[in-house]
Amino acid sequence: MCGIVGYIGSKQAAPFLLDGMSKLEYRGYDSAGIAVLEKGQVRVEKCVGRLDALRQKLEGNMPESVIGIGHTRWATHGRPSDRNSHPHTDSSGKFVVVHNGIIENYLALKEELIAKGVEFSSDTDTEVVAHLMADLFDGDMESTVKKVLKVIKGSYSLVFMCEAEQDKIICTKKDNPLVIGLGEGENFIASDIPAIINHTRRTFIMSDGEIATVTKDGVWVQDIEGTPINKKVFEVNWNAEAAEKGGFEHFMLKEIYEQPKAMRDTMTGRVNAEEKTITFPELNWTSEELQGINKIFIVACGTAYHAGIVGKYYLEQLARVPVEVDIASEFRYRSPLVDGNSLCIVISQSGETSDTLAALRESKRLGARTLGVTNVVGSSVAREADQVIYTYAGPEIAVASTKAYTTQLLAMLMLAIYVGRLRGTLAEEQAKELVGGLASIPEQIHKMLEDVDQIKVFAREYGSCEDAFFLGRSLDYAVALEGALKLKEISYIHAEAYAAGELKHGTLALIVSGVPVIVLATQEDVYDKTVSNLQEVKAREAVVIAIGFEGDTSLAKYADHVIYIPKTGKYHAPLLAVLPLQLLSYYAALTRGCDVDKPRNLAKSVTVE
Ligand code: M6R
């Protein structure tokens, strides 16, 4: 959470900082602020609210400087307010810092500083860092930063400036992302690449414990002992436009429409459409290697966790390995029975989610083999997992995950087919049928996205409801979970997903006249039972919107409305069935006037526990 930027060069810093922060608002948008060294002095400008509020504040009074740092906040310690906005300074105002993460021992440090007479002006954990800089300053910024790092505990990306050394910015990180952009006579710092991509493509990613001294003419990286570190510079090959809205009203809608391409890209090099086989050149597993694996753990958060649940169905049914799926924030606290015969798969779009990373590290500590499924090349998950499968969804900016989810489902299905074949649990014919079905998915999604009028109508009609329910059995249940999350997070409608058979064990009490219930009915083996559950809610006068396959003539007899999706196999159905749910959430959020791309209280990348 929180977005950080920094600039040093010979151009004006403020315009870069504001532009870079606008690309990082997905990381937090409770407040925004910048600090520059203007006429030799630290000048801080910050305020609660979106970046636009800061822009307005600066109109006609833009700070002038060639060095500066900026921050968009996702509040952890201290409510969103002007005083809690970053950057924070020490009492003299000479040391200034921006921070992403949590200083876990800030209370103890704060008490010590207060005992020394320091006065605090915010409720944040970050402010202690600025005061520590002043308290420990020994005339040299780098050595002072090292001293600060020795006393703080927690997770952080930190960027420092001070009046005593006007020609440098210092930054460091632990468990939170930070990238450096290298320019000609200028250098950049950011939490994520979209912030710098308009200025340079030459970047490197900071690793935990590294300290970078960034000047106009170069960047020098060392560890806390002063050992120099040579960083591998790479060229970002994204198109800057890929991170812009490209004519769509919102990133979320753009990303929904990018799903056919995301699917194709994720299949490239893995699906052989002619031979109808799957390969993962990046894994190159052998059947002997897999003999030792007797259990798979899938660990993730939010939408990625929902993809993990689908993955469990795939891996258990096609590869016949027992799979446990865990919410990452719970995993390490339940003493999981992970050992050297376990494979731990962590799924994370960003590859930076703090709990997911912690689960990955815990699995490694327990001796498991680890596999990351992530969308971000060079992310922490990608670097720390033993092996990685990239989803090629392209940058996902909207907080609500859409194309990342469907590519995660696709990756899990391809993986299950691959492992099933290697283990001999999946017959060649069935594998070919599954791969054949996959090849049609991008076109089927494309077709579904051509006409979404019916969904717009439903969103208008039911968008004002306060509660909604999502039901399904088997894989439909897993997709229902994602449908409910999507609706909640962007439209703020209270939504719950249930395994359809579970409803009568309590929740049926909530089904009253007019409540919208979305019933997924794509799974043939449980179809009749799902229809019975549909009738149970109809009998309580719920309004039922069913999702079923084209050609299903029964559903319309029971449901109030039916959204038809192209006919596909049972394992492919989640890839299509989630689409109307994404769109329903999007248009419901629009109907309710919600800020679709930046839902309240949320951030795209959750790098705190
Ligand atoms: O980057 P990650 O995939 O690890 O993020 C996990 C969740 O925070 C994320 O999926 C979240 O639930 C989405 N906002 C849901 O749309």
PDB file of C-alpha atoms in Angstrom, residues 191-290:
ATOM      1  CA  SER A 191       6.965   1.990  -5.794  1.00  0.00           C
ATOM      2  CA  ASP A 192       6.060   0.659  -9.198  1.00  0.00           C
ATOM      3  CA  ILE A 193       7.125   0.960 -12.810  1.00  0.00           C
ATOM      4  CA  PRO A 194       4.060   2.818 -14.225  1.00  0.00           C
ATOM      5  CA  ALA A 195       5.201   5.898 -12.279  1.00  0.00           C
ATOM      6  CA  ILE A 196       8.463   6.186 -14.193  1.00  0.00           C
ATOM      7  CA  ILE A 197       7.761   4.540 -17.512  1.00  0.00           C
ATOM      8  CA  ASN A 198       7.076   7.867 -19.276  1.00  0.00           C
ATOM      9  CA  HIS A 199      10.550   9.026 -18.314  1.00  0.00           C
ATOM     10  CA  THR A 200      12.812   6.018 -18.586  1.00  0.00           C
ATOM     11  CA  ARG A 201      12.713   2.335 -19.362  1.00  0.00           C
ATOM     12  CA  ARG A 202      16.033   1.524 -17.710  1.00  0.00           C
ATOM     13  CA  THR A 203      15.250   0.281 -14.254  1.00  0.00           C
ATOM     14  CA  PHE A 204      16.298  -2.012 -11.482  1.00  0.00           C
ATOM     15  CA  ILE A 205      14.378  -3.434  -8.578  1.00  0.00           C
ATOM     16  CA  MET A 206      15.621  -2.877  -5.061  1.00  0.00           C
ATOM     17  CA  SER A 207      15.937  -5.928  -2.827  1.00  0.00           C
ATOM     18  CA  ASP A 208      15.352  -6.098   0.899  1.00  0.00           C
ATOM     19  CA  GLY A 209      18.104  -4.561   2.974  1.00  0.00           C
ATOM     20  CA  GLU A 210      19.617  -2.548   0.139  1.00  0.00           C
ATOM     21  CA  ILE A 211      20.265   1.153   0.528  1.00  0.00           C
ATOM     22  CA  ALA A 212      20.428   3.296  -2.600  1.00  0.00           C
ATOM     23  CA  THR A 213      21.997   6.715  -2.747  1.00  0.00           C
ATOM     24  CA  VAL A 214      20.396   8.444  -5.701  1.00  0.00           C
ATOM     25  CA  THR A 215      22.035  11.521  -7.161  1.00  0.00           C
ATOM     26  CA  LYS A 216      21.492  13.402 -10.396  1.00  0.00           C
ATOM     27  CA  ASP A 217      24.394  11.587 -12.034  1.00  0.00           C
ATOM     28  CA  GLY A 218      24.171   8.089 -10.643  1.00  0.00           C
ATOM     29  CA  VAL A 219      22.828   5.571  -8.191  1.00  0.00           C
ATOM     30  CA  TRP A 220      25.003   3.741  -5.702  1.00  0.00           C
ATOM     31  CA  VAL A 221      23.645   0.700  -3.890  1.00  0.00           C
ATOM     32  CA  GLN A 222      25.088  -0.854  -0.758  1.00  0.00           C
ATOM     33  CA  ASP A 223      23.983  -3.073   2.109  1.00  0.00           C
ATOM     34  CA  ILE A 224      23.856  -2.004   5.732  1.00  0.00           C
ATOM     35  CA  GLU A 225      27.506  -3.038   6.210  1.00  0.00           C
ATOM     36  CA  GLY A 226      28.558  -0.781   3.349  1.00  0.00           C
ATOM     37  CA  THR A 227      29.261  -3.605   0.887  1.00  0.00           C
ATOM     38  CA  PRO A 228      28.610  -2.276  -2.639  1.00  0.00           C
ATOM     39  CA  ILE A 229      25.937  -4.109  -4.635  1.00  0.00           C
ATOM     40  CA  ASN A 230      25.881  -4.316  -8.409  1.00  0.00           C
ATOM     41  CA  LYS A 231      22.312  -4.185  -9.618  1.00  0.00           C
ATOM     42  CA  LYS A 232      21.142  -5.764 -12.836  1.00  0.00           C
ATOM     43  CA  VAL A 233      19.536  -3.079 -14.976  1.00  0.00           C
ATOM     44  CA  PHE A 234      16.716  -4.151 -17.249  1.00  0.00           C
ATOM     45  CA  GLU A 235      14.629  -2.485 -19.915  1.00  0.00           C
ATOM     46  CA  VAL A 236      10.899  -2.301 -19.292  1.00  0.00           C
ATOM     47  CA  ASN A 237       9.216  -3.585 -22.408  1.00  0.00           C
ATOM     48  CA  TRP A 238       5.658  -2.537 -21.635  1.00  0.00           C
ATOM     49  CA  ASN A 239       3.887  -0.051 -23.717  1.00  0.00           C
ATOM     50  CA  ALA A 240       3.172   3.040 -21.585  1.00  0.00           C
ATOM     51  CA  GLU A 241      -0.318   3.048 -23.078  1.00  0.00           C
ATOM     52  CA  ALA A 242      -0.919  -0.371 -21.555  1.00  0.00           C
ATOM     53  CA  ALA A 243      -1.117   1.389 -18.217  1.00  0.00           C
ATOM     54  CA  GLU A 244      -3.514   4.092 -19.466  1.00  0.00           C
ATOM     55  CA  LYS A 245      -7.267   3.916 -19.979  1.00  0.00           C
ATOM     56  CA  GLY A 246      -7.205   3.773 -23.779  1.00  0.00           C
ATOM     57  CA  GLY A 247     -10.627   5.337 -24.315  1.00  0.00           C
ATOM     58  CA  PHE A 248     -12.498   3.366 -21.659  1.00  0.00           C
ATOM     59  CA  GLU A 249     -14.281   5.213 -18.902  1.00  0.00           C
ATOM     60  CA  HIS A 250     -12.535   3.187 -16.230  1.00  0.00           C
ATOM     61  CA  PHE A 251      -9.507   0.940 -15.941  1.00  0.00           C
ATOM     62  CA  MET A 252     -11.774  -1.830 -14.698  1.00  0.00           C
ATOM     63  CA  LEU A 253     -13.838  -1.830 -17.876  1.00  0.00           C
ATOM     64  CA  LYS A 254     -10.722  -1.652 -20.025  1.00  0.00           C
ATOM     65  CA  GLU A 255      -9.261  -4.571 -18.144  1.00  0.00           C
ATOM     66  CA  ILE A 256     -12.452  -6.612 -18.516  1.00  0.00           C
ATOM     67  CA  TYR A 257     -12.239  -6.038 -22.261  1.00  0.00           C
ATOM     68  CA  GLU A 258      -8.574  -7.000 -22.316  1.00  0.00           C
ATOM     69  CA  GLN A 259      -9.382 -10.523 -21.183  1.00  0.00           C
ATOM     70  CA  PRO A 260      -9.325 -12.181 -24.617  1.00  0.00           C
ATOM     71  CA  LYS A 261      -5.814 -10.852 -25.186  1.00  0.00           C
ATOM     72  CA  ALA A 262      -4.726 -11.687 -21.648  1.00  0.00           C
ATOM     73  CA  MET A 263      -5.944 -15.246 -22.202  1.00  0.00           C
ATOM     74  CA  ARG A 264      -4.124 -15.595 -25.490  1.00  0.00           C
ATOM     75  CA  ASP A 265      -0.927 -14.168 -24.061  1.00  0.00           C
ATOM     76  CA  THR A 266      -1.061 -16.481 -21.048  1.00  0.00           C
ATOM     77  CA  MET A 267      -1.510 -19.506 -23.327  1.00  0.00           C
ATOM     78  CA  THR A 268       1.317 -18.506 -25.666  1.00  0.00           C
ATOM     79  CA  GLY A 269       4.224 -20.911 -25.506  1.00  0.00           C
ATOM     80  CA  ARG A 270       2.247 -23.229 -23.246  1.00  0.00           C
ATOM     81  CA  VAL A 271      -0.702 -24.401 -25.292  1.00  0.00           C
ATOM     82  CA  ASN A 272       0.110 -26.284 -28.438  1.00  0.00           C
ATOM     83  CA  ALA A 273      -3.188 -25.936 -30.283  1.00  0.00           C
ATOM     84  CA  GLU A 274      -2.261 -28.403 -33.016  1.00  0.00           C
ATOM     85  CA  GLU A 275      -1.064 -31.210 -30.829  1.00  0.00           C
ATOM     86  CA  LYS A 276      -3.476 -30.209 -28.085  1.00  0.00           C
ATOM     87  CA  THR A 277      -0.852 -30.419 -25.384  1.00  0.00           C
ATOM     88  CA  ILE A 278       0.344 -28.199 -22.559  1.00  0.00           C
ATOM     89  CA  THR A 279       3.969 -27.490 -21.744  1.00  0.00           C
ATOM     90  CA  PHE A 280       5.477 -25.207 -19.155  1.00  0.00           C
ATOM     91  CA  PRO A 281       9.014 -24.571 -20.408  1.00  0.00           C
ATOM     92  CA  GLU A 282       9.665 -22.521 -17.265  1.00  0.00           C
ATOM     93  CA  LEU A 283       8.926 -25.563 -15.064  1.00  0.00           C
ATOM     94  CA  ASN A 284      10.169 -28.433 -17.134  1.00  0.00           C
ATOM     95  CA  TRP A 285       8.979 -30.922 -14.531  1.00  0.00           C
ATOM     96  CA  THR A 286       9.359 -34.653 -14.947  1.00  0.00           C
ATOM     97  CA  SER A 287       6.987 -37.318 -13.695  1.00  0.00           C
ATOM     98  CA  GLU A 288       9.752 -38.675 -11.406  1.00  0.00           C
ATOM     99  CA  GLU A 289      10.166 -35.275  -9.817  1.00  0.00           C
ATOM    100  CA  LEU A 290       6.486 -35.092  -9.044  1.00  0.00           C
TER     101      LEU A 290
END
